Short mmCIF file of C-alpha atoms and ligand atoms in Angstrom, two decimals:
data_model
loop_
_atom_site.label_atom_id
_atom_site.label_comp_id
_atom_site.label_asym_id
_atom_site.label_seq_id
_atom_site.Cartn_x
_atom_site.Cartn_y
_atom_site.Cartn_z
CA UNK X 1 10.04 -4.53 7.18
CA UNK X 2 10.18 -5.20 3.43
CA UNK X 3 6.71 -3.77 2.87
CA UNK X 4 7.57 -2.60 -0.66
CA UNK X 5 8.74 -6.01 -1.89
CA UNK X 6 6.93 -8.72 -3.85
CA UNK X 7 5.75 -10.61 -0.76
CA UNK X 8 5.70 -7.51 1.48
CA UNK X 9 3.20 -5.67 -0.70
CA UNK X 10 0.87 -8.69 -0.57
CA UNK X 11 1.24 -8.90 3.22
CA UNK X 12 0.36 -5.20 3.57
CA UNK X 13 -2.69 -5.72 1.31
CA UNK X 14 -3.82 -8.66 3.44
CA UNK X 15 -3.46 -6.72 6.70
CA UNK X 16 -4.32 -3.08 6.20
CA UNK X 17 -8.12 -3.34 6.39
CA UNK X 18 -8.04 -4.77 9.92
CA UNK X 19 -4.66 -3.61 11.24
CA UNK X 20 -2.84 -0.31 11.30
CA UNK X 21 0.27 -1.08 9.22
CA UNK X 22 3.54 0.86 9.50
CA UNK X 23 5.70 0.10 6.45
CA UNK X 24 9.50 0.23 6.49
CA UNK X 25 12.38 -0.62 4.19
CA UNK X 26 15.69 0.94 3.09
CA UNK X 27 14.36 3.13 0.27
CA UNK X 28 10.83 2.49 -0.89
CA UNK X 29 8.61 2.70 2.23
CA UNK X 30 7.17 5.37 4.50
CA UNK X 31 9.82 4.67 7.14
CA UNK X 32 13.49 3.94 6.47
CA UNK X 33 15.36 1.04 8.06
CA UNK X 34 18.31 -1.10 7.10
CA UNK X 35 17.97 -4.32 9.06
CA UNK X 36 21.68 -5.05 8.44
CA UNK X 37 22.44 -2.10 10.75
CA UNK X 38 21.39 -2.63 14.41
CA UNK X 39 21.52 1.14 14.99
CA UNK X 40 18.98 1.65 12.22
CA UNK X 41 16.66 -0.91 13.85
CA UNK X 42 17.01 0.89 17.21
CA UNK X 43 16.15 4.19 15.56
CA UNK X 44 13.07 2.69 13.85
CA UNK X 45 11.62 1.29 17.08
CA UNK X 46 12.33 4.54 18.95
CA UNK X 47 10.45 6.39 16.19
CA UNK X 48 7.47 4.04 15.97
CA UNK X 49 7.06 3.20 19.67
CA UNK X 50 5.05 0.17 20.82
CA UNK X 51 3.68 -2.24 18.22
CA UNK X 52 1.56 -5.39 18.46
CA UNK X 53 3.33 -7.25 15.66
CA UNK X 54 6.62 -7.08 13.78
CA UNK X 55 6.71 -8.69 10.33
CA UNK X 56 9.91 -9.01 8.31
CA UNK X 57 9.92 -9.93 4.63
CA UNK X 58 13.29 -8.33 3.97
CA UNK X 59 16.93 -9.28 3.76
CA UNK X 60 19.46 -10.28 1.14
CA UNK X 61 21.34 -13.54 0.64
CA UNK X 62 23.17 -14.37 -2.59
CA UNK X 63 22.80 -17.25 -5.04
CA UNK X 64 26.05 -18.74 -6.32
CA UNK X 65 27.87 -22.03 -6.51
CA UNK X 66 29.94 -22.93 -3.47
CA UNK X 67 33.26 -22.65 -5.31
CA UNK X 68 32.46 -19.14 -6.54
CA UNK X 69 30.86 -17.62 -3.41
CA UNK X 70 33.21 -15.19 -1.70
CA UNK X 71 33.60 -14.29 1.97
CA UNK X 72 31.72 -11.09 1.14
CA UNK X 73 28.82 -13.10 -0.32
CA UNK X 74 28.49 -15.19 2.83
CA UNK X 75 28.88 -12.07 4.98
CA UNK X 76 26.02 -10.38 3.10
CA UNK X 77 23.60 -13.22 3.87
CA UNK X 78 24.72 -13.44 7.48
CA UNK X 79 24.61 -9.68 8.12
CA UNK X 80 21.45 -8.89 6.18
CA UNK X 81 18.89 -11.69 6.09
CA UNK X 82 20.14 -13.71 9.10
CA UNK X 83 21.37 -11.24 11.75
CA UNK X 84 19.07 -8.53 10.40
CA UNK X 85 16.04 -10.60 11.40
CA UNK X 86 17.65 -11.91 14.59
CA UNK X 87 18.40 -8.31 15.62
CA UNK X 88 14.82 -7.27 14.86
CA UNK X 89 13.72 -9.74 17.53
CA UNK X 90 16.53 -8.82 19.97
CA UNK X 91 16.02 -5.07 19.64
CA UNK X 92 12.27 -5.18 19.06
CA UNK X 93 11.30 -7.39 22.01
CA UNK X 94 10.89 -4.49 24.45
CA UNK X 95 8.84 -2.55 21.88
CA UNK X 96 6.23 -5.29 21.31
CA UNK X 97 3.11 -5.24 23.44
CA UNK X 98 2.10 -8.14 25.73
CA UNK X 99 0.81 -11.05 23.65
CA UNK X 100 2.24 -9.55 20.46
CA UNK X 101 4.25 -11.34 17.81
CA UNK X 102 7.25 -11.45 15.50
CA UNK X 103 6.96 -13.10 12.08
CA UNK X 104 10.21 -13.57 10.17
CA UNK X 105 10.91 -15.03 6.71
CA UNK X 106 13.09 -17.98 5.67
CA UNK X 107 12.39 -19.97 2.49
CA UNK X 108 12.03 -23.43 1.04
CA UNK X 109 15.77 -23.64 0.29
CA UNK X 110 16.32 -24.39 4.00
CA UNK X 111 15.00 -27.91 3.44
CA UNK X 112 14.95 -28.32 -0.34
CA UNK X 113 18.32 -26.97 -1.49
CA UNK X 114 19.39 -26.59 -5.11
CA UNK X 115 22.70 -26.03 -6.84
CA UNK X 116 23.74 -22.48 -6.01
CA UNK X 117 21.70 -22.16 -2.80
CA UNK X 118 24.31 -22.97 -0.13
CA UNK X 119 24.56 -19.42 1.28
CA UNK X 120 20.78 -18.98 1.24
CA UNK X 121 20.09 -22.47 2.63
CA UNK X 122 22.52 -21.71 5.47
CA UNK X 123 20.75 -18.48 6.34
CA UNK X 124 17.21 -19.87 6.04
CA UNK X 125 17.96 -22.94 8.17
CA UNK X 126 19.72 -20.79 10.77
CA UNK X 127 16.71 -18.51 11.03
CA UNK X 128 14.35 -21.45 11.52
CA UNK X 129 16.52 -22.78 14.36
CA UNK X 130 16.66 -19.32 15.91
CA UNK X 131 12.87 -18.91 15.86
CA UNK X 132 12.22 -22.27 17.51
CA UNK X 133 14.60 -21.33 20.35
CA UNK X 134 13.69 -17.64 20.65
CA UNK X 135 10.01 -18.55 21.08
CA UNK X 136 10.92 -20.49 24.24
CA UNK X 137 12.41 -17.35 25.81
CA UNK X 138 10.04 -14.65 24.57
CA UNK X 139 8.48 -12.88 27.59
CA UNK X 140 4.95 -11.53 28.21
CA UNK X 141 3.20 -14.01 25.90
CA UNK X 142 5.04 -12.69 22.84
CA UNK X 143 5.07 -15.22 19.97
CA UNK X 144 7.86 -15.76 17.44
CA UNK X 145 7.20 -17.55 14.12
CA UNK X 146 8.78 -17.75 10.69
CA UNK X 147 7.14 -18.14 7.28
CA UNK X 148 8.91 -20.32 4.73
CA UNK X 149 7.75 -19.34 1.24
CA UNK X 150 8.37 -21.50 -1.78
CA UNK X 151 8.95 -19.85 -5.13
CA UNK X 152 6.50 -17.00 -5.58
CA UNK X 153 4.63 -16.81 -8.91
CA UNK X 154 5.42 -13.11 -9.44
CA UNK X 155 9.13 -13.72 -8.73
CA UNK X 156 9.32 -16.60 -11.21
CA UNK X 157 7.65 -14.35 -13.81
CA UNK X 158 10.25 -11.62 -13.14
CA UNK X 159 13.02 -14.21 -13.58
CA UNK X 160 11.48 -15.42 -16.87
CA UNK X 161 10.85 -18.83 -15.35
CA UNK X 162 7.69 -20.96 -15.48
CA UNK X 163 5.29 -19.16 -13.08
CA UNK X 164 2.90 -22.13 -12.91
CA UNK X 165 5.16 -23.88 -10.38
CA UNK X 166 4.98 -20.94 -7.95
CA UNK X 167 2.56 -19.75 -5.28
CA UNK X 168 0.94 -16.31 -5.76
CA UNK X 169 2.19 -13.69 -3.29
CA UNK X 170 -1.39 -13.13 -2.08
CA UNK X 171 -1.55 -16.79 -0.98
CA UNK X 172 1.89 -16.62 0.68
CA UNK X 173 0.67 -13.50 2.54
CA UNK X 174 -2.05 -15.55 4.24
CA UNK X 175 0.67 -17.44 6.15
CA UNK X 176 1.79 -14.12 7.69
CA UNK X 177 -1.82 -13.31 8.62
CA UNK X 178 -2.12 -16.71 10.33
CA UNK X 179 1.05 -16.03 12.30
CA UNK X 180 -0.12 -12.58 13.42
CA UNK X 181 -3.77 -13.40 14.18
CA UNK X 182 -3.28 -16.97 15.46
CA UNK X 183 -1.85 -18.47 18.62
CA UNK X 184 1.07 -20.50 17.30
CA UNK X 185 4.64 -19.82 18.39
CA UNK X 186 8.05 -21.29 17.61
CA UNK X 187 6.63 -22.50 14.30
CA UNK X 188 7.99 -22.66 10.78
CA UNK X 189 4.90 -21.92 8.70
CA UNK X 190 5.20 -23.62 5.32
CA UNK X 191 3.89 -21.28 2.62
CA UNK X 192 5.26 -23.25 -0.32
CA UNK X 193 2.09 -24.90 -1.49
CA UNK X 194 -0.99 -22.77 -0.96
CA UNK X 195 -2.84 -21.26 1.98
N1 NAP F 1 10.04 -14.20 -3.79
C1 NAP F 1 10.28 -15.51 -3.63
O1 NAP F 1 10.06 -16.34 -4.54
C2 NAP F 1 10.79 -16.00 -2.30
C3 NAP F 1 10.82 -17.37 -2.04
C4 NAP F 1 11.31 -17.81 -0.81
C5 NAP F 1 11.78 -16.90 0.12
N2 NAP F 1 11.74 -15.57 -0.17
C6 NAP F 1 12.24 -14.62 0.83
O2 NAP F 1 11.23 -13.67 1.13
C7 NAP F 1 11.83 -12.41 1.44
C8 NAP F 1 11.20 -11.33 0.57
O3 NAP F 1 11.29 -11.74 -0.77
P1 NAP F 1 10.71 -10.80 -1.94
O4 NAP F 1 10.75 -11.60 -3.18
O5 NAP F 1 9.44 -10.17 -1.51
O6 NAP F 1 11.86 -9.71 -2.02
P2 NAP F 1 11.87 -8.30 -2.79
O7 NAP F 1 10.75 -8.22 -3.77
O8 NAP F 1 13.26 -8.15 -3.29
O9 NAP F 1 11.58 -7.25 -1.64
C9 NAP F 1 12.48 -7.10 -0.57
C10 NAP F 1 11.92 -6.07 0.37
O10 NAP F 1 12.80 -5.93 1.48
C11 NAP F 1 13.34 -4.59 1.53
N3 NAP F 1 14.72 -4.76 1.98
C12 NAP F 1 15.71 -5.47 1.39
N4 NAP F 1 16.82 -5.44 2.14
C13 NAP F 1 16.52 -4.69 3.23
C14 NAP F 1 17.26 -4.28 4.37
N5 NAP F 1 18.55 -4.62 4.52
N6 NAP F 1 16.63 -3.54 5.31
C15 NAP F 1 15.34 -3.19 5.17
N7 NAP F 1 14.58 -3.53 4.11
C16 NAP F 1 15.18 -4.28 3.14
C17 NAP F 1 13.15 -4.04 0.12
O11 NAP F 1 12.97 -2.63 0.05
P3 NAP F 1 14.19 -1.59 -0.07
O12 NAP F 1 14.94 -1.97 -1.30
O13 NAP F 1 13.49 -0.27 -0.10
O14 NAP F 1 14.99 -1.79 1.17
C18 NAP F 1 11.81 -4.69 -0.25
O15 NAP F 1 10.76 -3.98 0.39
C19 NAP F 1 13.35 -12.59 1.20
O16 NAP F 1 13.96 -12.88 2.43
C20 NAP F 1 13.42 -13.81 0.31
O17 NAP F 1 14.63 -14.53 0.45
C21 NAP F 1 11.26 -15.09 -1.35
#
């Protein structure tokens, strides 16, 4: 999920030579899914069938100062990035093979907030708590991890900010590879400062 995005493209590049990758997003991937819609997630898994790993680098949450964020802003983050990824695990569990894995995405703003990040920090921290608990209950040796990227170099460049403080997407992608190919579970994988 999110295969066409800045981080998602790098994750696909890091995986495709050794794994068969099925890419999905709302508009710009081979398969269509809106993770904010549980029915769309159901449809995706029915279409794809069994998979060994589910990776999500998708989901929206808005920036904005606390006094200006609306109910709709908070709802977007909760419905899209938070419950979208939670529902991927809930719906996807029966479609993942024994010993398979889920790798979700949070972000550094969970533990290093900034002015304007309250809605995003809420969502990212909630996801990290969810993953630690969900891993305890995952059946059949299925692992559940979450990658926490810092600012990505390519994103900073797009935002006209100093890219030298970021981490290249290709380096962030290695954290997803470690989650998929490794043995860790219930882990927040820090991808904010290099591989
Ligand atoms: N880039 C950074 O600096 C950074 C830092 C920390 C954390 N993160 C987190 O990493 C994740 C990915 O970031 P990014 O910069 O790679 O984002 P991006 O470039 O905007 O890409 C987002 C990807 O997710 C897909 N997508 C968005 N909403 C979706 C939905 N509801 N259902 C299905 N697919 C959806 C998009 O494709 P469609 O438009 O086709 O759906 C696209 O493939 C986000 O959760 C972000 O908060 C990013």
